Coordinates of C-alpha atoms in Angstrom, one line a residue:
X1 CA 12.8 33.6 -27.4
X2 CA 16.0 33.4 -25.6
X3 CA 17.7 31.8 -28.6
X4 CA 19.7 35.5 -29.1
X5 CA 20.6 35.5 -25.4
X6 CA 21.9 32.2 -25.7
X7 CA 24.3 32.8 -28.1
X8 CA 25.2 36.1 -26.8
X9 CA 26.2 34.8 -23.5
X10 CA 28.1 31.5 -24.6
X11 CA 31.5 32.9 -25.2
X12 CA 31.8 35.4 -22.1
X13 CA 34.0 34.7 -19.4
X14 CA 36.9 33.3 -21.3
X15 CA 40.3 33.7 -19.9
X16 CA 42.0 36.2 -22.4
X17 CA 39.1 38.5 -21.1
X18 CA 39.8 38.5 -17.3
X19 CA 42.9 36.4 -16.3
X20 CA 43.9 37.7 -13.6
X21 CA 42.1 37.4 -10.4
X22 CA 45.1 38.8 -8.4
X23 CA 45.1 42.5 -9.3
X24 CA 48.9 44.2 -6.8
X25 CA 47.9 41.4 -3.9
X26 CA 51.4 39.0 -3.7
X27 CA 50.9 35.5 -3.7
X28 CA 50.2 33.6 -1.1
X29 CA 54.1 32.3 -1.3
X30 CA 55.2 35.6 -1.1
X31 CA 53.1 36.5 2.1
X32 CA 54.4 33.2 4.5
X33 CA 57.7 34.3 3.2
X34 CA 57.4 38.1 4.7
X35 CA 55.6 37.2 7.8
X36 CA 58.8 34.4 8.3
X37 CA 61.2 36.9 8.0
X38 CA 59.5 39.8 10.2
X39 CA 59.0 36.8 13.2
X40 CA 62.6 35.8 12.7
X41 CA 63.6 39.1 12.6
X42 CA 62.4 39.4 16.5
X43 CA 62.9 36.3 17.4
X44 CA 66.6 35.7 16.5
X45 CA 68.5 32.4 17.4
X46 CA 66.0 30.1 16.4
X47 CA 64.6 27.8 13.8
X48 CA 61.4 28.7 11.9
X49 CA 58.9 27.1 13.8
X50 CA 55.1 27.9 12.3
X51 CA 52.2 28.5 14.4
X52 CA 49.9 27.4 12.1
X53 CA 50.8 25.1 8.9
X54 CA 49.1 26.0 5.8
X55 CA 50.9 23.4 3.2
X56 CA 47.8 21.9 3.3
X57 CA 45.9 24.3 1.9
X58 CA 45.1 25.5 -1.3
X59 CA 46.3 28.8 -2.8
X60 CA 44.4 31.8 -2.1
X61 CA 43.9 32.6 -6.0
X62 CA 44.5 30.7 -8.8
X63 CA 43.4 31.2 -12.3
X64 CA 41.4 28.3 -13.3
X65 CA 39.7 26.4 -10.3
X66 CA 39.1 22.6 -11.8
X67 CA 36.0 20.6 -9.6
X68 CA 37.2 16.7 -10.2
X69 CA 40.3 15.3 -10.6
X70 CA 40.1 12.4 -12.8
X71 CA 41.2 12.2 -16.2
X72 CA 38.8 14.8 -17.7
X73 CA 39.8 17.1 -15.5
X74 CA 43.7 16.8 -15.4
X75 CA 43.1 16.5 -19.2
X76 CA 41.7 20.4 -18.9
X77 CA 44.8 21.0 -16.9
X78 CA 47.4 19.7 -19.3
X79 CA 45.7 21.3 -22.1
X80 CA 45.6 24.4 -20.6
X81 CA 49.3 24.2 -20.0
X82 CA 50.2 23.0 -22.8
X83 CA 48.3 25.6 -24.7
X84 CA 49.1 28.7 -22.6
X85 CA 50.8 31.2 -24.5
X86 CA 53.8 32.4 -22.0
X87 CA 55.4 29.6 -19.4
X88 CA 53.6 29.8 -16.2
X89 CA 50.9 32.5 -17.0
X90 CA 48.2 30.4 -16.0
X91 CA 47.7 28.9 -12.8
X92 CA 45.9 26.0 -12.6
X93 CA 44.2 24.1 -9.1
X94 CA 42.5 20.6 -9.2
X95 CA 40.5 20.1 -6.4
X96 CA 39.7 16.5 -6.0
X97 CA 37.6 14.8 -2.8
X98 CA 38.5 11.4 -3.5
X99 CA 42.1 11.2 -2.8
X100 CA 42.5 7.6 -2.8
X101 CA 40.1 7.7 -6.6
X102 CA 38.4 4.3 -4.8
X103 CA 34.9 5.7 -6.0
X104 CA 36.5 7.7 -9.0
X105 CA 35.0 6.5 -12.7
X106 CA 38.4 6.3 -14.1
X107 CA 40.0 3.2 -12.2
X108 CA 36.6 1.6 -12.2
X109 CA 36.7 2.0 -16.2
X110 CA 37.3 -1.4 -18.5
X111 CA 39.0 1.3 -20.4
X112 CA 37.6 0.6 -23.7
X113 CA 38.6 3.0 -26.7
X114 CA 36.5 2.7 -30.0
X115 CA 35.6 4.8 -32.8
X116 CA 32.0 2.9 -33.3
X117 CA 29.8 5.8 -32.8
X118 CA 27.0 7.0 -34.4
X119 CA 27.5 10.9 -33.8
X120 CA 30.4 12.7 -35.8
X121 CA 31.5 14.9 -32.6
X122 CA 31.7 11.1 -30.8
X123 CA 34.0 10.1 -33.6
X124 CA 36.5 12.8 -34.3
X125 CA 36.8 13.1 -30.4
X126 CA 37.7 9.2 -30.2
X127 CA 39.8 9.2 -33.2
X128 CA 42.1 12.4 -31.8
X129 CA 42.1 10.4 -28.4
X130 CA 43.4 7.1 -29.6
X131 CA 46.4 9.2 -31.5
X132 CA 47.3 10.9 -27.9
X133 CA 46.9 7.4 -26.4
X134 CA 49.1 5.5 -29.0
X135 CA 51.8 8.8 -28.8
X136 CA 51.2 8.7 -24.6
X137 CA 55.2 9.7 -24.0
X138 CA 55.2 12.2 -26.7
X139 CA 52.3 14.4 -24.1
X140 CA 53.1 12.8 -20.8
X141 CA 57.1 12.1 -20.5
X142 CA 58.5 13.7 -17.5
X143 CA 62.2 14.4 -17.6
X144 CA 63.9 11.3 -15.3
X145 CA 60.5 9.3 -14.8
X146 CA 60.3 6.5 -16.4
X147 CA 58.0 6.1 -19.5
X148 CA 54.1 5.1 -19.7
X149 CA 52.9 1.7 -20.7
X150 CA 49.5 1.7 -21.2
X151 CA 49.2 -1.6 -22.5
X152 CA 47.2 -0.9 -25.0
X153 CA 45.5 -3.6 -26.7
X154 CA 44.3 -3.0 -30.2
X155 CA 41.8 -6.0 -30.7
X156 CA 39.1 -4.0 -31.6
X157 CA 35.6 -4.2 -31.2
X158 CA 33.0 -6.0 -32.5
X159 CA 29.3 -4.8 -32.1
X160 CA 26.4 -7.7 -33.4
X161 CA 22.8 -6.1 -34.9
X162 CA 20.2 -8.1 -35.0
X163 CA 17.6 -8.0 -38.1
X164 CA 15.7 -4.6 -36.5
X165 CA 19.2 -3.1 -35.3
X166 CA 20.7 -3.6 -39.2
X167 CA 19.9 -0.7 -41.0
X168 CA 20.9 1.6 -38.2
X169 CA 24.6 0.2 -37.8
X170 CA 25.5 0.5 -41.8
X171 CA 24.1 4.2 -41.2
X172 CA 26.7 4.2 -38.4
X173 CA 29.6 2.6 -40.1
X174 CA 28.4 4.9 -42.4
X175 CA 29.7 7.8 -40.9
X176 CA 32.0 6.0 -39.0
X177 CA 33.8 5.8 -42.4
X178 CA 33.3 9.1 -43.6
X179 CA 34.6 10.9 -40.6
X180 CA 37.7 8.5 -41.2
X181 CA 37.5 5.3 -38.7
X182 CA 38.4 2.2 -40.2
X183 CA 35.4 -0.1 -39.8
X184 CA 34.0 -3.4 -41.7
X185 CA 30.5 -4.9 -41.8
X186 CA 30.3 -8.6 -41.7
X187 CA 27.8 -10.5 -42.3
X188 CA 26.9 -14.3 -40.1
X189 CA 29.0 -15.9 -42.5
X190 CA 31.9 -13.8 -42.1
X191 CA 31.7 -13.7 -38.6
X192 CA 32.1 -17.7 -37.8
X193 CA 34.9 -17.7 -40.3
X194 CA 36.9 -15.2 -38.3
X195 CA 35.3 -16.0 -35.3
X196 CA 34.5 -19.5 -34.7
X197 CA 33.8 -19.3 -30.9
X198 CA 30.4 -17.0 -31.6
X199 CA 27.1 -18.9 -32.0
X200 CA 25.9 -16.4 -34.8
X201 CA 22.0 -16.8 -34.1
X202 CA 19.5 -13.8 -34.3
X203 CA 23.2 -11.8 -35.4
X204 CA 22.2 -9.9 -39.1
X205 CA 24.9 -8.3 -39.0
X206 CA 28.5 -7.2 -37.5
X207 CA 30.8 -4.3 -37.3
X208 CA 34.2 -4.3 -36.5
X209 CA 36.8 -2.2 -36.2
X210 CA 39.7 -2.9 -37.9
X211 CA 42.6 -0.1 -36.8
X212 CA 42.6 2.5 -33.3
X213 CA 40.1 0.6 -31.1
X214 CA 40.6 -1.8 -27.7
X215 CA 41.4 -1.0 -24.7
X216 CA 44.2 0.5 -22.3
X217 CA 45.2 0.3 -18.8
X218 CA 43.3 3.7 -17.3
X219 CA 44.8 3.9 -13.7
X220 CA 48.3 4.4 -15.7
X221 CA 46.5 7.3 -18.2
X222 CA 45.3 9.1 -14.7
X223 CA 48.3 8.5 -13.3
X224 CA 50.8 9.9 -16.0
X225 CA 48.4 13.0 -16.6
X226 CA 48.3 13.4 -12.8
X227 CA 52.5 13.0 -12.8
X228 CA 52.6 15.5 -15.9
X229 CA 50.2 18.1 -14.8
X230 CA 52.2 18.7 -11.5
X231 CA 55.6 19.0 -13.5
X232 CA 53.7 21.6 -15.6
X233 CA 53.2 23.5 -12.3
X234 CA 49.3 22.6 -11.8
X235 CA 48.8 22.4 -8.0
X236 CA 46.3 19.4 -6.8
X237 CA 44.6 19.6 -3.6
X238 CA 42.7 16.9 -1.5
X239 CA 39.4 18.4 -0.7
X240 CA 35.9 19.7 -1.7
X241 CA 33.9 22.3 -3.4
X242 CA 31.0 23.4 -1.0
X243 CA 30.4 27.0 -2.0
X244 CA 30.4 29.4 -5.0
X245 CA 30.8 33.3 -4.4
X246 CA 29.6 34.9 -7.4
X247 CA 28.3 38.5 -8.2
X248 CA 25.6 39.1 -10.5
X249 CA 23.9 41.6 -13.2
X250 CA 20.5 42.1 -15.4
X251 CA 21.2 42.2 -18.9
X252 CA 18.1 43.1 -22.0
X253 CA 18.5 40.1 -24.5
X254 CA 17.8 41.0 -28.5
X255 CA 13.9 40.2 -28.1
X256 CA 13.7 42.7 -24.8
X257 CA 14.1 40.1 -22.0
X258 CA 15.8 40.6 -19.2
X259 CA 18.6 37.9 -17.8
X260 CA 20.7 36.9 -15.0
X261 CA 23.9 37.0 -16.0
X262 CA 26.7 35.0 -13.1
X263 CA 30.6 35.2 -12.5
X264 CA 31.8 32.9 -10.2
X265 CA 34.6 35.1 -8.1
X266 CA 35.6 32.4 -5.5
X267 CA 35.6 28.9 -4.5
X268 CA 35.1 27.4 -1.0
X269 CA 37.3 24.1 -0.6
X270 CA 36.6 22.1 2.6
X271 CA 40.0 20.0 3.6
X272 CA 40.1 16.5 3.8
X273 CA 38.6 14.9 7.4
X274 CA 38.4 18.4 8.6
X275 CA 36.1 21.2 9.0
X276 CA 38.3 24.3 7.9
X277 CA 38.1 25.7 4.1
X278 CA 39.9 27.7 2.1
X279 CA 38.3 30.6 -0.1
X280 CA 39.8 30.6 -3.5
X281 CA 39.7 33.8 -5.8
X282 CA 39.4 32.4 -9.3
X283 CA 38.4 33.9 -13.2
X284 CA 37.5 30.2 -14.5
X285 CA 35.6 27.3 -12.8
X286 CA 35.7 23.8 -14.8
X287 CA 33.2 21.6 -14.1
X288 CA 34.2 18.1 -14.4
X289 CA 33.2 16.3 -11.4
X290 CA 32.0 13.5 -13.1
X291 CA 28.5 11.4 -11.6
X292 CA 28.6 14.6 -9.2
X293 CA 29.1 17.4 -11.8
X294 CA 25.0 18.1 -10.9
X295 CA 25.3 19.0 -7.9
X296 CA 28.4 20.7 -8.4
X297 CA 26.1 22.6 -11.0
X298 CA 23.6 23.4 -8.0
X299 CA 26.0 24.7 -6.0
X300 CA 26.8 27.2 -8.5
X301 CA 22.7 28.4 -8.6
X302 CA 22.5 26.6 -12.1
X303 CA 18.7 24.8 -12.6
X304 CA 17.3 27.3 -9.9
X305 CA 15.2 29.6 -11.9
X306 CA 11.8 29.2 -13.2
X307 CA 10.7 25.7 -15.0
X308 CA 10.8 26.4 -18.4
X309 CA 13.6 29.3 -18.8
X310 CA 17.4 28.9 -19.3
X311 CA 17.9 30.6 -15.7
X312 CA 15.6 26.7 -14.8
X313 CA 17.4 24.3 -16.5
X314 CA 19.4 22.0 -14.9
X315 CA 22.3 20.3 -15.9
X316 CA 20.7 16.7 -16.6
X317 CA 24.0 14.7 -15.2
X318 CA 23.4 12.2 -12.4
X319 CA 25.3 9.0 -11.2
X320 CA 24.6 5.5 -12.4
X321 CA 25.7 2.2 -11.1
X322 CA 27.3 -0.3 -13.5
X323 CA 28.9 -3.3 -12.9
X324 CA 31.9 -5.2 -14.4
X325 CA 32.5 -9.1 -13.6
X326 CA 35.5 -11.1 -14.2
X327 CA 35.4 -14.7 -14.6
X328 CA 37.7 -17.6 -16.3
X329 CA 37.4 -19.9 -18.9
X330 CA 39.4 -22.3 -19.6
X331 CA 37.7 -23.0 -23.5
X332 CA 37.2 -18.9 -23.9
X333 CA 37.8 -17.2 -26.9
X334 CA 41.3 -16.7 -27.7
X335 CA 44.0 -13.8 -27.5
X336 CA 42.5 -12.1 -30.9
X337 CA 39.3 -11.5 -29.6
X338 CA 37.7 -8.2 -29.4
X339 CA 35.4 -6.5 -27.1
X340 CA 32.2 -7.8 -28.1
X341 CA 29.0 -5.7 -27.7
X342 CA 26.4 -8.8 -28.1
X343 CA 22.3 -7.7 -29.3
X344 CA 21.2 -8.0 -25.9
X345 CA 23.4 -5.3 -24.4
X346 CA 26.1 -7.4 -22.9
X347 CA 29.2 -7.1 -23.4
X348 CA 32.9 -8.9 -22.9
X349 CA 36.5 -8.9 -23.7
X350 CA 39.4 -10.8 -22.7
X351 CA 41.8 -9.9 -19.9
X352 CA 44.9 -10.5 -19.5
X353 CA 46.7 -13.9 -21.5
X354 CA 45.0 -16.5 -19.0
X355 CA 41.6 -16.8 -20.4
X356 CA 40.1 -14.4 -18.3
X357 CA 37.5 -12.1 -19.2
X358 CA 35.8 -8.9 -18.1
X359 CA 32.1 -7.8 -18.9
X360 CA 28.6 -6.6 -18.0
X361 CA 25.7 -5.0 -19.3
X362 CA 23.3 -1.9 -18.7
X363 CA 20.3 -2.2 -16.8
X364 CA 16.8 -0.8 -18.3
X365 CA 15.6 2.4 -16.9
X366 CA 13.3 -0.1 -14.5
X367 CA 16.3 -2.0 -13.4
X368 CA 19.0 1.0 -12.6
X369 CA 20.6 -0.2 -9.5
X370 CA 20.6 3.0 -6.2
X371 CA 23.6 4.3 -6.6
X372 CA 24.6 5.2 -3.3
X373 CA 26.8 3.0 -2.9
X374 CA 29.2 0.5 -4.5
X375 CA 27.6 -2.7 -3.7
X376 CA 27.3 -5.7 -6.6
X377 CA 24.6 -7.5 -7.4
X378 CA 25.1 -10.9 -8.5
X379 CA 22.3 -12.0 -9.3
X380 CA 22.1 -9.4 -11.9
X381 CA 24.8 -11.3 -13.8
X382 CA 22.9 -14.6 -13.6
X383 CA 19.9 -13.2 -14.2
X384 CA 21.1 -10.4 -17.3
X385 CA 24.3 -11.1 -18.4
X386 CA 25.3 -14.8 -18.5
X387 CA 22.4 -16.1 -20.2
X388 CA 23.1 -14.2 -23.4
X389 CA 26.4 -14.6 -23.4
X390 CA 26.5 -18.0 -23.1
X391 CA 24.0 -17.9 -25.7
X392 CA 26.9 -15.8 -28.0
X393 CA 29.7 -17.8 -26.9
X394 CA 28.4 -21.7 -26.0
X395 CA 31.9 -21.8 -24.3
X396 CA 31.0 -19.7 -21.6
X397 CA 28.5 -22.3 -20.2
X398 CA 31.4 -23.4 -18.2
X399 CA 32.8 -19.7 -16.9
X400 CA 33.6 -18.9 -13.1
X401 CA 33.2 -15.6 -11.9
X402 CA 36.0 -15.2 -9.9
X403 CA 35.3 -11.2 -8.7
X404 CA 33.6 -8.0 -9.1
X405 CA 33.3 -4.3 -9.0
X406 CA 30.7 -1.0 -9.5
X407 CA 31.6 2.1 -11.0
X408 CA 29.4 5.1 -12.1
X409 CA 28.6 6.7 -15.4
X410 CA 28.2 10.5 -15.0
X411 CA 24.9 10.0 -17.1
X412 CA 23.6 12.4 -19.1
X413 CA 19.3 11.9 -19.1
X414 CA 18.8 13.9 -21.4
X415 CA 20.8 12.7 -24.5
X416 CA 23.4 10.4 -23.1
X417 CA 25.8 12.6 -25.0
X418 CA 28.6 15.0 -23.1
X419 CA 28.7 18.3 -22.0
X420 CA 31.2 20.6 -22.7
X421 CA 31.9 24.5 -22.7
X422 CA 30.8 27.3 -21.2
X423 CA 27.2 28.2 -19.0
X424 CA 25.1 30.4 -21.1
X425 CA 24.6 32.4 -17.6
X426 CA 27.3 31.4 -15.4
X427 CA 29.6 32.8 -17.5
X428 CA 32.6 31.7 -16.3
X429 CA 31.9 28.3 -15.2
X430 CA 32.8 25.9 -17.8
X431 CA 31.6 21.9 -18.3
X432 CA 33.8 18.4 -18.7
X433 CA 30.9 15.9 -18.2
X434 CA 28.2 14.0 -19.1
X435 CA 29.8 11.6 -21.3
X436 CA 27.6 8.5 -19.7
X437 CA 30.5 5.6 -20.1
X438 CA 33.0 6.7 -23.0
X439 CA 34.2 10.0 -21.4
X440 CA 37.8 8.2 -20.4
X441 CA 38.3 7.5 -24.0
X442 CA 37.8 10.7 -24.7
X443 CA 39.5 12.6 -22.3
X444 CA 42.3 13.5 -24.5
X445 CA 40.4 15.5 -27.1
X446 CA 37.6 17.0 -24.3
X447 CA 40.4 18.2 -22.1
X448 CA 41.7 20.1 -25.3
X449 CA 38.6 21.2 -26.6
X450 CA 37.6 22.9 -23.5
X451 CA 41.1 24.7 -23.1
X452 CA 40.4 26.3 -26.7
X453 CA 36.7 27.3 -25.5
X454 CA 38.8 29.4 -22.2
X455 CA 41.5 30.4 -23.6
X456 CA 40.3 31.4 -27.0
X457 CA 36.5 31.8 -26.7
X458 CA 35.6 28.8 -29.5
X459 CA 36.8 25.3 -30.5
X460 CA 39.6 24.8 -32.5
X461 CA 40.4 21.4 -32.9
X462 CA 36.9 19.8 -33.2
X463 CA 34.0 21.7 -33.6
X464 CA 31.8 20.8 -30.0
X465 CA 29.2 23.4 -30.6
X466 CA 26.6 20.4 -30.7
X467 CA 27.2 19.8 -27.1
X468 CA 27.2 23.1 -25.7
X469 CA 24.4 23.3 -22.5
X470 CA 22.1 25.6 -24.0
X471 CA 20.5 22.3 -25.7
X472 CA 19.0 21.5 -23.0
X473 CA 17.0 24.7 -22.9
X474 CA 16.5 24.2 -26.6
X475 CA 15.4 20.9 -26.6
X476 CA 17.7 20.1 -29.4
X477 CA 19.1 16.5 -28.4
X478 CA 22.2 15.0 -30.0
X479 CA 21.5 11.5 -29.4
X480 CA 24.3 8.7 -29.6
X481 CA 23.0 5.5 -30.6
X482 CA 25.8 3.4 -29.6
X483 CA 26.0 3.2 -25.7
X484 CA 26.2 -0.2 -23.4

């Protein structure tokens, strides 16, 4: 019905087609520099002393207006840099709520990277991530800052099957290998040989990867694209998104319907601990607010139409609570160990060289935890995730959990798969989000894929098309097998 429409409207709105917001108004720069030199000019003998100080405040207009400030979307502001045609022809503002990133999903992250996926979009975005990661100061260097570490650790992962989960992971590894990840099977055998810590029981089968998985220190990846965004000229403000000023016009699809078709013309930013906003003329509006990136969608009139039509259909992102323990033990597994996804949904891998050890596990849709706040439970890691780990690894009988912490998913309901490009009707809003636990890992490649959908109307690097929004209209669901 609407399938013409939808296709139609997805590549409107990129920035080749509309950059500039500012038409013969001077900056805002340019203004507080006039207005300086006309008060001097009458007011002679004295230092400039403002009446009102607006360094606080985000520009007037800016380009591209990114909601969320964690590593998807200073990924989307690198790439855009990086990508732009002509030095400084883009500007870029993050706005970010959470200065202190306390609640963000990044630094709550165990940072995992893998290329164990069942999808091929999941794959090819992992494997281009793990290159940028491994080649971090050949992106990120700044000129006199010293260089990234990430620590990266490339032990791999190992995810068990039992006898029902078999036959799907050799059609993963499957694809894993086509699409050009380097990953064995291994059979109980196998496994105690190379592992002799695991209690093999109710295991059929293993999968591990052998080269680009592990994981990586993700406070230092926000922090370096934060450091090398700003040296590229993107500004980051300290505040939040609470209104969308958009204009709007009817449009006939192919079959004879008629449409709503959006453009997002400015952005409201509410200051830090403070009541004032700044309106922000704009072309583009990324979405990648993360857990929030619904509501964010909301604000923008997105899901408020009729069940049932595109002009209804909500973006299907909401935040989940997940917790990560750490404990010690003294007979753990040793430095080689991998992360280990276990049948049961647990998982674990070592931290650090003093037998310490990080994990967790996903609760079932009856179990999600609220996730308004932060709060652990602990029981849930007695009750859920000790007992079948201890079952995996006898040694961990004897663990002490010594602390822990929650973070949220931005979890997509609808396929647990991200979201990325452009609103069918909002044309010039554009999505980062929904990646329900691996969208760190793949930051790198989504933050590049999405400056090729904005600044060149289609993907260039990796083919997203798969996780465009108009599937959820379409009810065409790209579903990844492989998330804990």
């Amino acid at each position: 019905m609407l399938r013409g429409a939808v296709r139609l409207c997805a590549g409107r709105g990129h920035l080749s087609r509309g950059l500039s917001t500012r038409g013969s108004t001077p900056d805002w720069a340019g203004k507080v520099s006039e207005i300086k030199k006309k008060i001097q000019s009458v007011l002679p003998g004295g230092a400039w002393n403002p009446l009102y100080d607006t360094s606080h405040l985000p520009p007037e207009h800016s380009d591209v207006v990114i909601v969320g400030g964690g590593v998807l979307g200073l990924s989307v502001a690198y790439w855009l840099k990086r990508l732009e045609k002509q030095r400084g022809a883009i500007q870029v503002l993050v706005v970010e709520r959470d200065h202190t990133y306390s609640r963000a999903s990044t630094g709550l992250s165990v940072g995992g990277i893998r290329q164990q996926f069942s999808l091929p979009e999941n794959i090819q975005l992992s494997l281009f991530s793990v290159d940028f990661l491994r080649n971090i100061n050949d992106y990120l260097a700044v000129v006199d800052d010293p260089p990234l570490d990430l620590r990266f650790n490339p032990s791999g992962y190992l995810l068990l099957a039992s006898e029902k989960g078999a036959a799907l992971m050799e059609n993963n590894v499957r694809v894993q290998r086509q699409e050009g990840a380097k990953v064995c099977l291994m059979s109980p055998e196998q496994l105690r040989n190379k592992f002799p810590w695991i209690n093999t029981d109710g295991v059929a089968l293993g999968s591990y990867g052998l080269e680009g998985e592990g994981w990586f220190d993700p406070w230092c990846l926000l922090q370096g694209l934060r450091r090398k965004v700003q040296s590229m000229g993107v500004l980051i403000c300290h505040g939040e998104v609470t209104r969308f000023v958009s204009s709007s016009n009817r449009v006939e699809t192919t079959s004879g319907e008629e449409v709503t078709l959006k453009r997002i013309h400015e952005v409201h930013v509410k200051m830090d601990h403070s009541v004032e906003y700044q309106p922000v003329e704009c072309a583009i509006v990324i979405n990648a607010a993360g857990a929030w990136s619904g509501q964010i969608a909301e604000l923008a009139g997105i899901g408020k139409g009729p069940p049932g039509t595109l002009q209804g259909t909500k973006l299907p992102v909401e935040p989940r609570k997940r917790y990560v323990y750490s404990w010690h033990c003294p007979q753990g597994p040793g430095l080689e160990t991998p992360l280990v996804a276990d049948t049961s949904g647990a998982y674990f891998r070592r931290e650090g060289l003093g037998n310490n050890y990080l994990g967790g596990c996903s609760p079932t849709e009856e179990e999600e935890p609220d996730p308004g706040n932060l709060e652990v439970d602990h029981d849930f890691f007695q009750n859920k995730v000790w007992p079948p780990l201890a079952q995996r690894v006898p040694a961990f009988e004897s663990l002490k959990v010594r602390s822990a912490w929650a973070g949220y998913y931005d979890y997509n309901t609808f396929d647990q798969n991200g979201v990325v490009g452009p609103h069918p009707l909002v044309v010039n809003m554009y999505f980062a989000t929904g990646f329900s636990g691996h969208g760190l890992q793949q930051a790198p490649a989504v933050g590049r894929a999405v400056a090729e959908m904005v600044l060149e109307g289609h993907f260039q690097t990796i083919n997203l098309s798969p996780l465009l929004f108009t599937r959820f209209y379409l009810g065409e669901k790209v579903q990844e097998h492989n998330i804990f």
